[in-house]
mmCIF file of C-alpha atoms in Angstrom:
data_model
loop_
_atom_site.group_PDB
_atom_site.id
_atom_site.type_symbol
_atom_site.label_atom_id
_atom_site.label_comp_id
_atom_site.label_asym_id
_atom_site.label_seq_id
_atom_site.Cartn_x
_atom_site.Cartn_y
_atom_site.Cartn_z
ATOM 1 C CA MET A 214 5.047 17.414 5.765
ATOM 2 C CA TYR A 215 1.832 16.260 4.558
ATOM 3 C CA PHE A 216 3.271 13.752 2.482
ATOM 4 C CA LEU A 217 5.095 12.358 5.115
ATOM 5 C CA ARG A 218 1.863 12.280 7.517
ATOM 6 C CA PHE A 219 -0.023 10.868 4.764
ATOM 7 C CA VAL A 220 2.320 7.982 4.069
ATOM 8 C CA PHE A 221 2.788 7.252 7.692
ATOM 9 C CA PHE A 222 -0.967 7.036 8.709
ATOM 10 C CA CYS A 223 -1.687 5.388 5.295
ATOM 11 C CA LEU A 224 0.922 2.631 5.223
ATOM 12 C CA LEU A 225 2.640 2.401 8.856
ATOM 13 C CA LEU A 226 -0.332 1.673 11.169
ATOM 14 C CA GLY A 227 -1.018 -0.805 13.529
ATOM 15 C CA GLY A 228 0.603 -3.223 15.918
ATOM 16 C CA LEU A 229 1.952 -6.665 16.255
ATOM 17 C CA LEU A 230 0.989 -9.846 17.578
ATOM 18 C CA SER A 231 0.975 -10.986 21.282
ATOM 19 C CA ALA A 232 3.806 -13.283 22.817
ATOM 20 C CA CYS A 233 1.936 -16.270 22.911
ATOM 21 C CA ALA A 234 1.375 -16.331 18.919
ATOM 22 C CA PRO A 235 2.421 -19.444 17.198
ATOM 23 C CA ARG A 236 6.025 -19.311 15.724
ATOM 24 C CA VAL A 237 5.942 -22.085 12.938
ATOM 25 C CA ALA A 238 4.661 -21.061 9.521
ATOM 26 C CA VAL A 239 2.101 -23.187 7.614
ATOM 27 C CA PRO A 240 3.038 -23.519 3.948
ATOM 28 C CA GLY A 241 0.679 -21.658 2.012
ATOM 29 C CA ARG A 242 -1.300 -23.045 -0.833
ATOM 30 C CA GLY A 243 -2.840 -20.942 -3.900
ATOM 31 C CA MET A 244 -0.618 -18.070 -3.169
ATOM 32 C CA HIS A 245 1.549 -17.036 -6.360
ATOM 33 C CA HIS A 246 3.074 -13.922 -5.493
ATOM 34 C CA ALA A 247 2.352 -12.893 -1.754
ATOM 35 C CA VAL A 248 5.238 -14.477 0.631
ATOM 36 C CA LEU A 249 3.613 -12.980 3.911
ATOM 37 C CA LEU A 250 0.368 -14.072 3.282
ATOM 38 C CA HIS A 251 -0.697 -17.972 3.514
ATOM 39 C CA ILE A 252 -4.444 -19.399 2.918
ATOM 40 C CA GLU A 253 -5.625 -22.606 3.248
ATOM 41 C CA ASP A 254 -9.452 -23.092 2.360
ATOM 42 C CA GLY A 255 -11.331 -26.265 4.413
ATOM 43 C CA ASP A 256 -14.591 -26.991 4.971
ATOM 44 C CA HIS A 257 -16.753 -23.723 5.838
ATOM 45 C CA TYR A 258 -13.567 -21.825 6.963
ATOM 46 C CA SER A 259 -10.214 -20.462 5.869
ATOM 47 C CA LEU A 260 -7.178 -20.723 7.485
ATOM 48 C CA VAL A 261 -5.113 -17.430 6.890
ATOM 49 C CA GLN A 262 -1.522 -17.140 8.491
ATOM 50 C CA VAL A 263 0.033 -13.523 8.304
ATOM 51 C CA GLN A 264 4.036 -13.901 8.317
ATOM 52 C CA ASP A 265 6.038 -11.661 10.321
ATOM 53 C CA PRO A 266 8.063 -9.463 8.032
ATOM 54 C CA TRP A 267 10.848 -8.447 10.262
ATOM 55 C CA HIS A 268 11.455 -11.804 11.698
ATOM 56 C CA GLU A 269 11.966 -14.531 9.060
ATOM 57 C CA GLY A 270 10.077 -17.945 9.417
ATOM 58 C CA GLU A 271 7.755 -16.643 12.377
ATOM 59 C CA VAL A 272 3.974 -16.194 12.163
ATOM 60 C CA LEU A 273 2.693 -12.786 12.721
ATOM 61 C CA ARG A 274 -0.856 -13.836 13.732
ATOM 62 C CA SER A 275 -3.273 -16.500 12.300
ATOM 63 C CA TYR A 276 -6.803 -16.183 11.488
ATOM 64 C CA VAL A 277 -9.920 -18.757 11.002
ATOM 65 C CA LEU A 278 -12.591 -17.115 8.726
ATOM 66 C CA ALA A 279 -15.351 -19.212 9.697
ATOM 67 C CA GLU A 280 -18.524 -18.874 7.740
ATOM 68 C CA ARG A 281 -21.248 -17.248 9.655
ATOM 69 C CA GLY A 282 -23.535 -19.633 11.278
ATOM 70 C CA ALA A 283 -21.945 -22.669 9.892
ATOM 71 C CA GLY A 284 -20.360 -23.661 13.386
ATOM 72 C CA ALA A 285 -17.318 -25.478 11.461
ATOM 73 C CA GLN A 286 -15.500 -27.600 13.812
ATOM 74 C CA LEU A 287 -11.744 -27.266 13.251
ATOM 75 C CA PRO A 288 -9.417 -29.877 12.628
ATOM 76 C CA ASP A 289 -6.819 -30.486 15.573
ATOM 77 C CA SER A 290 -3.707 -29.299 13.186
ATOM 78 C CA VAL A 291 -5.963 -25.803 12.680
ATOM 79 C CA ALA A 292 -6.836 -25.783 16.330
ATOM 80 C CA GLN A 293 -3.482 -25.796 18.057
ATOM 81 C CA LEU A 294 -2.270 -22.819 16.416
ATOM 82 C CA HIS A 295 -4.743 -20.780 18.357
ATOM 83 C CA PRO A 296 -6.017 -18.733 15.436
ATOM 84 C CA VAL A 297 -8.135 -15.728 16.222
ATOM 85 C CA ARG A 298 -11.723 -16.673 14.722
ATOM 86 C CA LEU A 299 -13.428 -14.190 12.642
ATOM 87 C CA GLU A 300 -17.066 -14.848 11.783
ATOM 88 C CA VAL A 301 -17.476 -13.999 7.952
ATOM 89 C CA PRO A 302 -18.574 -12.181 6.042
ATOM 90 C CA LEU A 303 -17.704 -9.212 8.516
ATOM 91 C CA ARG A 304 -21.100 -7.217 9.037
ATOM 92 C CA HIS A 305 -19.350 -3.514 10.513
ATOM 93 C CA ALA A 306 -15.747 -3.674 9.576
ATOM 94 C CA ALA A 307 -13.576 -0.890 10.906
ATOM 95 C CA VAL A 308 -11.066 0.349 8.574
ATOM 96 C CA LEU A 309 -8.059 2.556 9.750
ATOM 97 C CA SER A 310 -6.654 3.184 6.287
ATOM 98 C CA SER A 311 -8.707 4.427 2.891
ATOM 99 C CA VAL A 312 -5.953 2.070 1.126
ATOM 100 C CA HIS A 313 -8.208 -0.786 2.450
ATOM 101 C CA ALA A 314 -11.353 0.764 2.487
ATOM 102 C CA ALA A 315 -11.225 1.268 -1.377
ATOM 103 C CA LEU A 316 -10.667 -2.250 -2.096
ATOM 104 C CA LEU A 317 -13.232 -3.376 -0.296
ATOM 105 C CA TYR A 318 -15.667 -0.830 -2.052
ATOM 106 C CA GLU A 319 -14.469 -1.718 -5.217
ATOM 107 C CA LEU A 320 -15.306 -5.662 -4.618
ATOM 108 C CA GLY A 321 -18.868 -4.305 -3.711
ATOM 109 C CA ALA A 322 -18.522 -4.892 -0.039
ATOM 110 C CA GLY A 323 -18.941 -1.117 0.886
ATOM 111 C CA ALA A 324 -21.890 -1.588 2.969
ATOM 112 C CA ARG A 325 -19.647 -3.842 5.260
ATOM 113 C CA VAL A 326 -17.291 -1.010 5.980
ATOM 114 C CA GLY A 327 -18.636 0.600 8.978
ATOM 115 C CA GLY A 328 -15.993 3.131 10.052
ATOM 116 C CA LEU A 329 -12.812 4.748 8.516
ATOM 117 C CA ALA A 330 -10.026 6.356 10.326
ATOM 118 C CA ASP A 331 -7.705 9.638 9.038
ATOM 119 C CA ALA A 332 -10.795 11.017 6.944
ATOM 120 C CA ASP A 333 -8.622 14.177 6.320
ATOM 121 C CA PHE A 334 -6.528 12.297 4.075
ATOM 122 C CA VAL A 335 -9.310 10.289 2.084
ATOM 123 C CA VAL A 336 -9.020 11.408 -1.809
ATOM 124 C CA SER A 337 -11.754 8.777 -3.275
ATOM 125 C CA ASP A 338 -14.919 10.747 -3.948
ATOM 126 C CA THR A 339 -17.283 7.797 -3.284
ATOM 127 C CA LEU A 340 -15.631 7.408 0.290
ATOM 128 C CA ARG A 341 -15.740 11.191 1.176
ATOM 129 C CA ARG A 342 -19.160 11.295 0.176
ATOM 130 C CA ASP A 343 -20.128 8.614 2.651
ATOM 131 C CA LEU A 344 -18.168 10.189 5.547
ATOM 132 C CA SER A 345 -19.654 13.378 4.565
ATOM 133 C CA ARG A 346 -23.088 11.473 4.804
ATOM 134 C CA GLY A 347 -22.514 9.907 8.155
ATOM 135 C CA ARG A 348 -22.965 6.496 6.345
ATOM 136 C CA LEU A 349 -19.033 6.144 7.121
ATOM 137 C CA ARG A 350 -18.498 6.804 10.867
ATOM 138 C CA ASN A 351 -15.284 9.133 11.178
ATOM 139 C CA LEU A 352 -12.955 6.821 13.448
ATOM 140 C CA GLY A 353 -10.545 9.765 14.040
ATOM 141 C CA SER A 354 -7.081 9.200 14.185
ATOM 142 C CA SER A 355 -6.083 5.883 13.146
ATOM 143 C CA MET A 356 -3.132 6.008 15.766
ATOM 144 C CA GLN A 357 -6.002 6.652 18.616
ATOM 145 C CA PRO A 358 -9.343 5.518 16.917
ATOM 146 C CA ASP A 359 -12.298 6.976 18.638
ATOM 147 C CA CYS A 360 -13.230 3.715 20.754
ATOM 148 C CA GLU A 361 -16.790 5.411 21.577
ATOM 149 C CA GLN A 362 -17.542 5.157 17.755
ATOM 150 C CA LEU A 363 -16.117 1.589 17.272
ATOM 151 C CA VAL A 364 -18.536 0.300 20.033
ATOM 152 C CA ALA A 365 -21.506 2.512 18.665
ATOM 153 C CA MET A 366 -21.154 0.768 15.116
ATOM 154 C CA GLN A 367 -20.599 -2.576 16.769
ATOM 155 C CA ALA A 368 -17.535 -3.045 14.857
ATOM 156 C CA ASP A 369 -16.753 -7.046 14.459
ATOM 157 C CA ALA A 370 -13.161 -6.154 13.221
ATOM 158 C CA VAL A 371 -10.452 -3.320 13.109
ATOM 159 C CA LEU A 372 -8.072 -3.554 10.110
ATOM 160 C CA VAL A 373 -5.107 -2.033 10.756
ATOM 161 C CA SER A 374 -1.431 -2.054 9.254
ATOM 162 C CA PRO A 375 1.143 -3.266 11.554
ATOM 163 C CA TYR A 376 4.811 -1.660 11.791
ATOM 164 C CA GLU A 377 7.846 -3.115 13.474
ATOM 165 C CA GLY A 378 8.332 -2.175 17.450
ATOM 166 C CA ALA A 379 4.444 -1.091 18.037
ATOM 167 C CA ALA A 380 1.996 -2.535 20.221
ATOM 168 C CA PHE A 381 -1.132 -1.471 18.381
ATOM 169 C CA GLY A 382 -4.372 -2.207 20.213
ATOM 170 C CA SER A 383 -2.970 -2.627 23.868
ATOM 171 C CA GLY A 384 -5.061 0.005 25.680
ATOM 172 C CA THR A 385 -6.192 1.798 22.639
ATOM 173 C CA LEU A 386 -8.983 -0.564 20.988
ATOM 174 C CA PRO A 387 -11.747 -2.565 22.854
ATOM 175 C CA ARG A 388 -10.255 -5.891 23.904
ATOM 176 C CA ASP A 389 -13.462 -7.919 22.175
ATOM 177 C CA ILE A 390 -12.782 -6.442 19.153
ATOM 178 C CA PRO A 391 -10.594 -8.662 16.862
ATOM 179 C CA ILE A 392 -7.287 -6.872 15.069
ATOM 180 C CA VAL A 393 -7.095 -7.997 11.651
ATOM 181 C CA LEU A 394 -2.991 -7.106 10.422
ATOM 182 C CA CYS A 395 -3.009 -5.978 6.997
ATOM 183 C CA ALA A 396 1.029 -6.419 6.448
ATOM 184 C CA ASP A 397 0.485 -6.263 2.616
ATOM 185 C CA TYR A 398 2.526 -2.942 2.243
ATOM 186 C CA MET A 399 5.652 -4.981 3.352
ATOM 187 C CA GLU A 400 5.297 -7.390 0.323
ATOM 188 C CA THR A 401 8.583 -7.133 -2.039
ATOM 189 C CA SER A 402 6.743 -7.599 -5.062
ATOM 190 C CA PRO A 403 3.968 -5.670 -6.742
ATOM 191 C CA LEU A 404 1.816 -8.350 -7.492
ATOM 192 C CA GLY A 405 2.411 -9.845 -4.104
ATOM 193 C CA ARG A 406 0.711 -6.774 -2.278
ATOM 194 C CA ALA A 407 -1.928 -7.081 -4.796
ATOM 195 C CA GLU A 408 -2.711 -10.662 -4.056
ATOM 196 C CA TRP A 409 -3.621 -9.575 -0.411
ATOM 197 C CA MET A 410 -7.093 -8.718 -1.778
ATOM 198 C CA ARG A 411 -7.899 -12.313 -1.702
ATOM 199 C CA PHE A 412 -7.694 -12.287 1.776
ATOM 200 C CA TYR A 413 -9.788 -9.104 2.366
ATOM 201 C CA GLY A 414 -12.321 -10.395 0.057
ATOM 202 C CA ARG A 415 -12.767 -13.260 2.107
ATOM 203 C CA LEU A 416 -13.404 -11.029 5.119
ATOM 204 C CA VAL A 417 -16.122 -9.601 3.566
ATOM 205 C CA GLY A 418 -17.805 -12.750 1.414
ATOM 206 C CA CYS A 419 -16.363 -11.514 -1.880
ATOM 207 C CA GLY A 420 -13.670 -14.488 -2.176
ATOM 208 C CA ALA A 421 -14.527 -15.574 -5.654
ATOM 209 C CA ARG A 422 -14.943 -11.762 -6.535
ATOM 210 C CA ALA A 423 -11.538 -10.875 -5.233
ATOM 211 C CA ASP A 424 -9.988 -14.090 -6.803
ATOM 212 C CA SER A 425 -11.144 -13.010 -10.118
ATOM 213 C CA LEU A 426 -10.022 -9.227 -9.945
ATOM 214 C CA PHE A 427 -6.670 -10.585 -8.863
ATOM 215 C CA ALA A 428 -6.410 -13.214 -12.207
ATOM 216 C CA ALA A 429 -7.187 -9.784 -14.303
ATOM 217 C CA VAL A 430 -4.725 -7.636 -12.352
ATOM 218 C CA GLU A 431 -2.003 -10.282 -12.818
ATOM 219 C CA SER A 432 -2.651 -11.049 -16.406
ATOM 220 C CA ALA A 433 -2.794 -7.162 -17.413
ATOM 221 C CA TYR A 434 0.529 -6.581 -15.418
ATOM 222 C CA THR A 435 2.183 -9.603 -16.720
ATOM 223 C CA ALA A 436 1.640 -8.523 -20.274
ATOM 224 C CA LEU A 437 2.471 -4.939 -19.791
ATOM 225 C CA LYS A 438 6.020 -6.567 -18.396
ATOM 226 C CA GLN A 439 6.575 -8.526 -21.121
ATOM 227 C CA ARG A 440 6.234 -5.360 -23.273
ATOM 228 C CA ALA A 441 8.632 -3.564 -21.315
ATOM 229 C CA GLU A 442 11.155 -6.161 -21.115
ATOM 230 C CA ALA A 443 11.377 -6.611 -25.208
ATOM 231 C CA VAL A 444 12.826 -2.955 -24.982
ATOM 232 C CA GLY A 445 16.574 -2.883 -25.028
ATOM 233 C CA GLU A 446 17.428 0.727 -23.687
ATOM 234 C CA ARG A 447 16.871 1.065 -19.748
ATOM 235 C CA PRO A 448 16.660 4.578 -18.772
ATOM 236 C CA THR A 449 17.783 5.394 -15.049
ATOM 237 C CA LEU A 450 15.546 6.589 -12.501
ATOM 238 C CA PHE A 451 14.944 7.973 -9.252
ATOM 239 C CA CYS A 452 12.205 9.339 -7.040
ATOM 240 C CA ASP A 453 10.726 11.515 -4.384
ATOM 241 C CA TYR A 454 12.277 14.847 -2.746
ATOM 242 C CA MET A 455 13.864 16.334 0.358
ATOM 243 C CA GLN A 456 11.806 16.198 3.362
ATOM 244 C CA GLY A 457 12.877 18.125 6.238
ATOM 245 C CA ALA A 458 16.745 17.096 6.737
ATOM 246 C CA SER A 459 16.655 13.907 4.898
ATOM 247 C CA TRP A 460 15.530 12.299 1.416
ATOM 248 C CA PRO A 461 13.109 9.558 1.832
ATOM 249 C CA LEU A 462 13.408 6.630 -0.980
ATOM 250 C CA PRO A 463 12.028 3.288 -1.554
ATOM 251 C CA GLY A 464 14.207 0.518 -0.663
ATOM 252 C CA GLY A 465 15.805 -1.713 -2.919
ATOM 253 C CA ASP A 466 13.550 -4.599 -1.687
ATOM 254 C CA SER A 467 10.191 -2.439 -1.921
ATOM 255 C CA TYR A 468 7.447 -3.397 -4.197
ATOM 256 C CA LEU A 469 7.853 0.075 -5.708
ATOM 257 C CA ALA A 470 11.676 -0.847 -6.835
ATOM 258 C CA GLY A 471 9.964 -3.863 -8.315
ATOM 259 C CA LEU A 472 7.611 -2.127 -10.126
ATOM 260 C CA PHE A 473 10.493 0.264 -11.380
ATOM 261 C CA ALA A 474 12.465 -2.661 -12.739
ATOM 262 C CA ASP A 475 9.132 -4.023 -14.529
ATOM 263 C CA ALA A 476 8.639 -0.987 -16.127
ATOM 264 C CA GLY A 477 12.139 -1.353 -18.101
ATOM 265 C CA ALA A 478 13.997 1.121 -15.880
ATOM 266 C CA ASP A 479 17.067 0.769 -13.729
ATOM 267 C CA TYR A 480 16.185 2.226 -10.225
ATOM 268 C CA LEU A 481 19.471 3.852 -9.088
ATOM 269 C CA PHE A 482 18.854 2.863 -5.190
ATOM 270 C CA ALA A 483 18.103 -0.840 -6.001
ATOM 271 C CA ASP A 484 20.922 -1.848 -3.918
ATOM 272 C CA ARG A 485 19.953 -0.142 -0.799
ATOM 273 C CA PRO A 486 18.107 -3.103 1.317
ATOM 274 C CA GLY A 487 14.972 -2.871 2.663
ATOM 275 C CA ALA A 488 11.266 -3.232 1.775
ATOM 276 C CA GLY A 489 10.394 0.060 3.385
ATOM 277 C CA SER A 490 11.795 3.693 3.049
ATOM 278 C CA ILE A 491 15.291 4.500 3.386
ATOM 279 C CA PHE A 492 16.368 8.056 4.158
ATOM 280 C CA LEU A 493 19.428 9.598 2.640
ATOM 281 C CA SER A 494 21.093 13.177 2.540
ATOM 282 C CA PHE A 495 20.714 15.707 -0.308
ATOM 283 C CA GLU A 496 24.306 15.076 -1.028
ATOM 284 C CA GLU A 497 24.051 11.301 -1.218
ATOM 285 C CA VAL A 498 20.940 11.314 -3.651
ATOM 286 C CA LEU A 499 22.770 14.106 -5.749
ATOM 287 C CA ALA A 500 25.925 11.797 -5.959
ATOM 288 C CA SER A 501 24.038 8.962 -7.079
ATOM 289 C CA ALA A 502 21.392 10.662 -9.093
ATOM 290 C CA SER A 503 22.917 13.528 -10.878
ATOM 291 C CA GLN A 504 22.699 12.097 -14.022
ATOM 292 C CA ALA A 505 19.515 10.041 -13.604
ATOM 293 C CA ASP A 506 17.116 10.210 -17.075
ATOM 294 C CA ILE A 507 13.885 10.599 -15.187
ATOM 295 C CA TRP A 508 13.004 12.089 -11.629
ATOM 296 C CA LEU A 509 9.745 10.979 -10.174
ATOM 297 C CA MET A 510 8.198 13.140 -7.339
ATOM 298 C CA LYS A 511 5.300 12.166 -5.125
ATOM 299 C CA TYR A 512 3.923 14.548 -2.624
ATOM 300 C CA GLY A 513 0.702 15.957 -0.903
ATOM 301 C CA ARG A 514 -0.089 19.621 -0.927
ATOM 302 C CA ALA A 515 -3.073 21.680 -1.776
ATOM 303 C CA GLN A 516 -1.240 23.449 -4.407
ATOM 304 C CA ASP A 517 0.756 21.727 -7.219
ATOM 305 C CA PRO A 518 4.247 22.918 -7.016
ATOM 306 C CA ASP A 519 6.424 24.469 -9.822
ATOM 307 C CA ARG A 520 9.930 24.329 -10.491
ATOM 308 C CA ALA A 521 10.098 28.052 -9.041
ATOM 309 C CA SER A 522 8.136 26.899 -5.675
ATOM 310 C CA LEU A 523 10.573 24.057 -5.600
ATOM 311 C CA LEU A 524 13.684 26.031 -6.174
ATOM 312 C CA ARG A 525 12.978 28.153 -3.388
ATOM 313 C CA GLU A 526 12.767 24.858 -1.095
ATOM 314 C CA GLN A 527 16.232 23.530 -2.401
ATOM 315 C CA PRO A 528 18.007 25.582 -4.878
ATOM 316 C CA TYR A 529 20.460 22.903 -5.715
ATOM 317 C CA TYR A 530 17.640 20.606 -7.571
ATOM 318 C CA ASN A 531 18.705 21.880 -10.866
ATOM 319 C CA ARG A 532 21.996 20.166 -10.455
ATOM 320 C CA PHE A 533 19.659 16.984 -11.768
ATOM 321 C CA LYS A 534 19.961 15.981 -15.416
ATOM 322 C CA ALA A 535 16.001 15.040 -15.023
ATOM 323 C CA TRP A 536 15.232 18.561 -13.958
ATOM 324 C CA ARG A 537 17.253 20.175 -16.866
ATOM 325 C CA SER A 538 16.014 17.779 -19.340
ATOM 326 C CA GLY A 539 12.370 18.154 -18.300
ATOM 327 C CA ARG A 540 11.957 14.697 -17.258
ATOM 328 C CA LEU A 541 10.608 15.327 -14.115
ATOM 329 C CA TYR A 542 7.100 14.201 -13.277
ATOM 330 C CA ALA A 543 4.829 14.708 -10.234
ATOM 331 C CA CYS A 544 1.968 13.160 -8.559
ATOM 332 C CA ASN A 545 -0.014 15.245 -6.071
ATOM 333 C CA THR A 546 -1.535 12.342 -3.930
ATOM 334 C CA VAL A 547 -4.087 14.790 -2.331
ATOM 335 C CA ARG A 548 -5.527 15.332 -5.772
ATOM 336 C CA VAL A 549 -5.448 11.747 -7.206
ATOM 337 C CA PRO A 550 -6.353 8.225 -5.420
ATOM 338 C CA TYR A 551 -2.823 7.262 -5.719
ATOM 339 C CA TYR A 552 -2.767 5.359 -2.304
ATOM 340 C CA GLU A 553 -6.428 3.857 -3.011
ATOM 341 C CA GLU A 554 -5.680 2.408 -6.365
ATOM 342 C CA VAL A 555 -1.987 1.610 -6.882
ATOM 343 C CA PRO A 556 -1.518 -1.264 -4.179
ATOM 344 C CA PHE A 557 -4.327 -3.306 -5.635
ATOM 345 C CA HIS A 558 -4.069 -2.344 -8.978
ATOM 346 C CA PRO A 559 -0.372 -2.177 -9.680
ATOM 347 C CA GLU A 560 -0.784 -2.462 -13.282
ATOM 348 C CA ARG A 561 -2.068 0.727 -13.604
ATOM 349 C CA LEU A 562 0.828 2.372 -12.269
ATOM 350 C CA LEU A 563 3.088 0.071 -14.175
ATOM 351 C CA ARG A 564 1.032 1.220 -17.671
ATOM 352 C CA GLU A 565 1.947 4.629 -16.684
ATOM 353 C CA LEU A 566 5.583 3.932 -15.727
ATOM 354 C CA ILE A 567 6.376 2.343 -19.072
ATOM 355 C CA SER A 568 4.715 5.340 -20.747
ATOM 356 C CA LEU A 569 7.253 7.600 -19.245
ATOM 357 C CA CYS A 570 10.176 5.525 -19.395
ATOM 358 C CA HIS A 571 9.639 4.232 -23.019
ATOM 359 C CA PRO A 572 7.599 7.175 -24.775
ATOM 360 C CA GLY A 573 5.809 5.701 -27.720
ATOM 361 C CA LEU A 574 5.904 1.791 -26.556
ATOM 362 C CA LEU A 575 2.203 2.489 -25.134
ATOM 363 C CA PRO A 576 0.824 5.763 -27.163
ATOM 364 C CA ALA A 577 -2.699 5.177 -25.648
ATOM 365 C CA CYS A 578 -1.736 5.631 -22.391
ATOM 366 C CA GLU A 579 -3.261 8.622 -20.465
ATOM 367 C CA LEU A 580 -1.213 10.051 -17.430
ATOM 368 C CA ARG A 581 -3.421 9.661 -14.350
ATOM 369 C CA TYR A 582 -0.989 9.714 -11.419
ATOM 370 C CA TYR A 583 2.271 11.585 -13.081
ATOM 371 C CA HIS A 584 2.364 14.657 -14.858
ATOM 372 C CA PRO A 585 5.179 16.934 -15.930
ATOM 373 C CA VAL A 586 6.353 19.585 -13.638
ATOM 374 C CA PRO A 587 6.133 23.077 -15.343
#
């Protein structure tokens, strides 16, 4: 339950665009991997368009990032898109997910983050410290942020993660605070998601630093992927575990499915469409993955489970070959900052996945996220 709540709060927050938004996408420039994000840098401003992940060819929202105090005049071609205008760098950003807050801190813009939601789910020591000291305001639940805190902190933007069918901000947030839709989690490639840091960096005056960081991430990821491609044998892999009546798994179009492929593994559910999660029965997973070589389990619990506790929950886990062979690895997301690091540093997880899938290929790799289940 904790795991599902964490994923829901961190990755599936926010809302959709109002009905009057532009519906024609502007071709993107300078984006190498992201397909849901387009950025065009102009004179003292940047035009940013967030594509609608659920309606191909449509724009979720357009933004103009105008240099604070520059008074930039927009070309007619930009003005007719009716973009949301944001004065940048932001001074007091309200961030509803630690995923994005951690990135802004890494870019050196922590002082521009004024508030954070879902404090109970924060793992980062730095974020937890600033919350405990009151430097970061606790905004309460990301599903219904504390409006009094937003007004008190003089928030000049709220960063939220949109999800299909929601109308986040309607009657929930003060109308005069712009909403920045962070749809990075719907990208279908690891580098595509990571490249969104270039947008977030521009929001806080760290565009050049974000571009440089992404270039380093891209280079490291590409080099690791090439090493994995040179290995002939590809182990089979599946992940996660039963949550109530269903077993959630990454869809075949998700960035995690891309990570597994780039690590030189055959993800057994890669043929199931979807960039988000799919939900199967235990029997369906067993039928497809009973002979899988590797089982990766991600969960969020105060105590690390062992095999005995897992069998008490589901006595048939031992029917999986990976269980019997000892290639069951778990990541406790309340103990390690998985969600606060991996989205914008996929090269870190890729290195670890390669090490697990191809022992000996990266002998210096130390496990940070996943560990064998005793």
